[in-house]
Every structure is written in structure tokens, then in C-alpha cells.
CSV table of C-alpha atoms in Angstrom, one decimal:
chain,number,residue,atom,x,y,z
A,129,MET,CA,0.0,0.0,0.0
A,130,GLY,CA,1.4,3.4,-1.0
A,131,PHE,CA,1.9,6.1,1.5
A,132,VAL,CA,-0.5,8.9,0.4
A,133,ARG,CA,0.7,12.1,2.1
A,134,PRO,CA,-1.8,14.7,3.4
A,135,ASP,CA,-2.7,17.6,1.3
A,136,ASP,CA,-2.4,20.0,4.2
A,137,PRO,CA,1.2,21.2,4.4
A,138,ALA,CA,1.1,21.5,8.2
A,139,VAL,CA,-0.1,17.9,8.6
A,140,ALA,CA,2.3,16.7,6.0
A,141,ASP,CA,5.1,18.3,8.1
A,142,LEU,CA,3.9,16.5,11.2
A,143,VAL,CA,3.9,13.2,9.3
A,144,ARG,CA,7.4,13.8,8.1
A,145,ARG,CA,8.7,14.7,11.6
A,146,TYR,CA,7.0,12.2,13.8
A,147,VAL,CA,5.7,9.3,11.6
A,148,VAL,CA,8.2,8.9,8.8
A,149,TRP,CA,11.1,10.4,10.9
A,150,SER,CA,13.9,8.7,9.0
A,151,SER,CA,14.6,9.2,5.3
A,152,VAL,CA,16.4,5.8,5.1
A,153,PRO,CA,14.2,3.2,3.4
A,154,GLY,CA,12.8,0.7,5.8
A,155,GLN,CA,13.8,2.8,8.8
A,156,GLN,CA,10.7,4.9,9.0
A,157,ARG,CA,9.4,5.2,12.6
A,158,TYR,CA,6.0,3.7,11.9
A,159,LEU,CA,7.6,0.5,10.5
A,160,ARG,CA,9.8,0.1,13.5
A,161,LEU,CA,6.8,0.4,15.9
A,162,PHE,CA,4.6,-1.9,13.9
A,163,HIS,CA,3.7,-5.3,15.4
A,164,GLY,CA,5.6,-4.6,18.7
A,165,GLY,CA,8.8,-3.8,16.8
A,166,ALA,CA,9.9,-1.3,19.5
A,167,LEU,CA,11.0,-4.3,21.6
A,168,GLY,CA,13.9,-5.0,19.2
A,169,GLU,CA,15.0,-1.4,18.8
A,170,ASP,CA,18.3,0.3,19.7
A,171,ARG,CA,18.6,2.9,22.5
A,172,ALA,CA,19.0,5.8,20.1
A,173,PHE,CA,15.7,5.1,18.4
A,174,LEU,CA,13.9,4.7,21.7
A,175,ARG,CA,15.5,7.8,23.2
A,176,ALA,CA,14.3,9.9,20.2
A,177,LEU,CA,10.8,8.3,20.5
A,178,ALA,CA,10.6,9.3,24.1
A,179,GLU,CA,11.8,12.8,23.4
A,180,ASP,CA,9.1,13.2,20.7
A,181,ALA,CA,6.5,11.8,23.0
A,182,ARG,CA,7.2,14.7,25.4
A,183,ARG,CA,7.6,17.3,22.7
A,184,ILE,CA,4.6,16.8,20.5
A,185,THR,CA,1.6,18.9,21.4
A,186,ASP,CA,-2.0,17.6,22.0
A,187,GLU,CA,-3.1,19.5,19.0
A,188,GLU,CA,-0.5,17.9,16.8
A,189,LEU,CA,-1.5,14.4,18.1
A,190,GLY,CA,-5.1,15.2,17.4
A,191,ARG,CA,-4.3,16.0,13.8
A,192,LEU,CA,-2.3,12.9,13.3
A,193,LEU,CA,-5.2,10.8,14.6
A,194,THR,CA,-7.3,12.1,11.6
A,195,VAL,CA,-4.8,10.8,9.0
A,196,GLU,CA,-4.2,7.3,7.7
A,197,TRP,CA,-3.1,4.2,9.7
A,198,ARG,CA,0.6,5.0,9.9
A,199,SER,CA,0.0,8.4,11.5
A,200,ARG,CA,-2.6,7.0,13.8
A,201,LEU,CA,-0.4,4.1,14.9
A,202,THR,CA,2.5,6.5,15.6
A,203,ALA,CA,0.3,9.0,17.4
A,204,ALA,CA,-1.2,6.4,19.6
A,205,TRP,CA,2.3,5.2,20.5
A,206,LEU,CA,3.4,8.7,21.5
A,207,ILE,CA,0.1,9.2,23.4
A,208,GLY,CA,0.6,5.9,25.3
A,209,LEU,CA,4.3,6.6,26.0
A,210,ASP,CA,3.6,10.0,27.5
A,211,ARG,CA,0.3,8.7,29.2
A,212,ARG,CA,-1.9,11.5,27.7
A,213,THR,CA,-5.0,10.1,29.2
A,214,MET,CA,-7.1,13.0,27.8
A,215,PHE,CA,-7.1,10.9,24.6
A,216,ARG,CA,-8.6,7.9,26.3
A,217,ARG,CA,-12.1,8.3,25.0
A,218,LEU,CA,-11.0,9.1,21.5
A,219,LEU,CA,-8.7,6.1,21.3
A,220,GLY,CA,-11.5,3.9,22.6
A,221,GLU,CA,-13.8,5.2,19.9
A,222,LEU,CA,-11.2,4.7,17.1
A,223,LEU,CA,-10.6,1.2,18.4
A,224,LEU,CA,-14.3,0.4,18.4
A,225,GLU,CA,-14.7,1.8,14.9
A,226,SER,CA,-11.8,-0.2,13.5
A,227,GLU,CA,-11.9,2.1,10.4
A,228,LEU,CA,-8.3,1.5,9.4
A,229,MET,CA,-6.0,-1.6,9.5
A,230,TYR,CA,-3.0,-1.9,11.9
A,231,ALA,CA,-3.6,1.2,14.0
A,232,GLY,CA,-5.6,-0.7,16.6
A,233,GLU,CA,-2.6,-2.5,18.0
A,234,ALA,CA,-1.2,0.9,19.1
A,235,TYR,CA,-4.6,2.0,20.6
A,236,CYS,CA,-4.4,-1.2,22.7
A,237,PHE,CA,-0.9,-0.4,23.8
A,238,ALA,CA,-1.9,3.1,24.8
A,239,LEU,CA,-4.9,1.9,26.8
A,240,ALA,CA,-2.8,-0.7,28.6
A,241,ARG,CA,-0.2,2.0,29.3
A,242,PHE,CA,-2.9,4.3,30.8
A,243,GLY,CA,-3.6,1.4,33.2
A,244,GLY,CA,-7.0,2.2,34.5
A,245,HIS,CA,-10.4,0.5,34.9
A,246,GLU,CA,-11.8,2.7,32.2
A,247,ASP,CA,-9.2,1.4,29.8
A,248,ALA,CA,-10.1,-2.2,30.6
A,249,ASP,CA,-13.8,-1.4,30.0
A,250,LEU,CA,-12.9,0.1,26.5
A,251,LEU,CA,-10.9,-3.0,25.6
A,252,ALA,CA,-13.8,-5.3,26.8
A,253,ALA,CA,-16.3,-3.3,24.7
A,254,TYR,CA,-14.1,-3.8,21.7
A,255,LEU,CA,-13.9,-7.6,22.3
A,256,ASP,CA,-17.7,-7.8,22.8
A,257,ARG,CA,-18.2,-6.3,19.4
A,258,TYR,CA,-15.6,-8.1,17.3
A,259,LEU,CA,-15.0,-11.5,18.8
A,260,PRO,CA,-18.5,-12.7,17.7
A,261,ARG,CA,-17.6,-11.5,14.1
A,262,ARG,CA,-15.8,-14.5,12.7
A,263,ASP,CA,-15.4,-12.6,9.4
A,264,CYS,CA,-13.3,-9.9,11.2
A,265,TYR,CA,-9.6,-10.6,11.8
A,266,TYR,CA,-8.7,-7.3,13.3
A,267,ASP,CA,-6.9,-6.5,16.6
A,268,GLN,CA,-8.7,-8.9,18.9
A,269,HIS,CA,-5.3,-10.5,19.9
A,270,TRP,CA,-3.8,-7.2,20.9
A,271,ALA,CA,-7.0,-6.2,22.8
A,272,ILE,CA,-7.2,-9.5,24.8
A,273,GLY,CA,-3.4,-9.2,25.6
A,274,ALA,CA,-3.9,-5.7,26.9
A,275,LEU,CA,-7.0,-6.7,28.9
A,276,LEU,CA,-5.2,-9.6,30.5
A,277,TYR,CA,-2.3,-7.2,31.3
A,278,LEU,CA,-4.7,-4.8,33.0
A,279,ASP,CA,-6.5,-7.6,34.8
A,280,ASP,CA,-3.1,-8.5,36.4
A,281,ARG,CA,-2.5,-4.9,37.4
A,282,LEU,CA,-5.9,-4.1,38.6
A,283,GLY,CA,-6.9,-7.4,40.1
A,284,GLY,CA,-9.9,-7.7,37.8
A,285,HIS,CA,-11.3,-10.6,35.8
A,286,ARG,CA,-12.8,-8.9,32.8
A,287,ALA,CA,-10.9,-11.1,30.3
A,288,ALA,CA,-12.1,-14.4,32.0
A,289,ARG,CA,-15.6,-14.4,30.3
A,290,PHE,CA,-14.0,-14.2,26.8
A,291,LEU,CA,-11.7,-17.2,27.5
A,292,GLY,CA,-12.2,-20.9,28.2
A,293,ALA,CA,-13.8,-23.6,26.2
A,294,ASP,CA,-17.2,-21.8,26.0
A,295,GLY,CA,-15.9,-18.3,25.7
A,296,LEU,CA,-16.1,-16.1,22.6
A,297,TRP,CA,-12.4,-16.4,22.0
A,298,ALA,CA,-12.6,-20.1,21.2
A,299,ARG,CA,-15.2,-19.3,18.4
A,300,SER,CA,-13.5,-16.1,17.1
A,301,ALA,CA,-11.5,-15.4,14.0
A,302,THR,CA,-8.3,-15.2,16.2
A,303,ARG,CA,-9.0,-18.4,18.1
A,304,ASP,CA,-5.6,-19.9,17.0
A,305,LEU,CA,-3.6,-17.1,18.6
A,306,ASP,CA,-2.5,-17.4,22.2
A,307,PRO,CA,-3.9,-14.6,24.4
A,308,VAL,CA,-1.2,-15.2,27.1
A,309,GLU,CA,1.5,-14.6,24.5
A,310,TYR,CA,-0.1,-11.2,23.7
A,311,ARG,CA,-0.4,-10.4,27.4
A,312,ARG,CA,3.3,-11.1,27.6
A,313,VAL,CA,4.1,-8.8,24.7
A,314,THR,CA,1.9,-6.1,26.1
A,315,GLY,CA,3.7,-6.4,29.4
A,316,ARG,CA,7.1,-6.1,27.7
A,317,LEU,CA,6.0,-3.1,25.7
A,318,CYS,CA,4.7,-1.3,28.9
A,319,ALA,CA,7.9,-2.2,30.8
A,320,LEU,CA,9.9,-0.8,27.9
A,321,ALA,CA,7.8,2.4,28.0
A,322,ASP,CA,8.5,2.8,31.7
A,323,ASP,CA,12.2,2.3,31.1
A,324,ILE,CA,12.6,4.9,28.3
A,325,HIS,CA,10.0,7.4,29.5
A,326,GLY,CA,9.5,6.9,33.2
A,327,ALA,CA,6.7,5.3,35.2
A,328,GLY,CA,5.4,8.7,36.5
A,329,GLY,CA,1.9,10.0,36.3
A,330,ASP,CA,0.0,10.9,33.1
A,331,SER,CA,0.4,14.2,31.3
A,332,SER,CA,-3.3,14.9,30.9
A,333,THR,CA,-3.3,17.3,33.8
A,334,ASN,CA,-0.6,19.4,32.2
A,335,ALA,CA,-1.7,19.2,28.6
A,336,LYS,CA,0.8,20.4,26.0
A,337,SER,CA,-0.5,23.0,23.5
A,338,SER,CA,1.1,24.8,20.7
């Protein structure tokens, strides 16, 4: 799929700076974040990612979330890394809509990184909608992994009703994937985020604006 750049010069500049980031073929930031790729990245890449997560404004993030999947994936990563919980509702809506491919995995990461009961509820709502749809092979595996991760942290059992022999997971399009493996990946991604950005509170109370 070709990368169609936005017509708006200001948005195109945001895409160049934050999403593409590198002019070297195959080294674009969105490709290196795709499918949990951050776990295999070098410290220089991760340090630059953390710096951009702090630098980018809320308005800029909002603009990137209106573009195509590469921009949405990268924006959601930056949101999750900096714990900008003011985007919680919007990310939940975008996940539930599943309008574009691939971006959903980053929405799931961000919700897991926020770490609250509201985030677990949003992930459960997504699974309620899409697990019964056997024609939809979307981001169910990322969502169940994030939900299991939050259950571990919050002491909840939201994921339990989806699993087991009679659960929706066993009859879903993603039934051959292991939820525990995606819980492990989610945990590693969140631990990496803590390592490179810090485990402090969210930035929603001190929103960045341009």
C-alpha cells in the first residue's frame, strides 16, 4: 500500500517529523513500531521516540489521529508513551470503529499503558463487538493481551468471560492465537515504555499545547 501524504502542508510536516522520521528506506518510525517492533530497537531510536512523546503537542497528536493508519499508529504510541489520558475516550472510539487496519494495536498499547479501569472497559467493549464476528480478523489478539495485562495490574477478571472452552475467544477469527502470549508482549511493551520514558503519572493534567 502506498503512503499517500496529506494535502495540508502543516499535517504533512507532522507526518514527516513524527511518523516517517527517518529518510532511510525501511527505517521509518512507523515501520519500526509496527507489530511490537519497539522491543527490538536500539537505544538511540527509543530515546528519540521518548523525546518526541514529550515534545509533540496535544493539537498535533489530534491532527495525526485524523490521517491514515501509519500516522494513527505512531500518534497512539506517542500518546501511550507520555500517558496522555485526555485521549482515552477518542482512542476507545477509534478502536471500536476499526476504520483502518493496523492502528488498533497501538490503541491497545496506549490503553494498557494508561492502566485504569476505564481502559479495561474500553478493551472489553471492543472484544464484545468483534469476537463474535468470525469474518473480522482485526486487533482482537492485541486487545485481549492488553486486557489480561490490565487484569493482572488491577486485580480484575474482565478477560475471563472471553476465554475458556465456552468463551467467545474459542469461536473467534483469532482463536488460533494465544492470548497469554499477547499479554506477555503487552507487558514487555509497557515495561519498555517505563524504562525509556519513566513510570510517572500521566500528562493529561498538564496538557501540552502549541
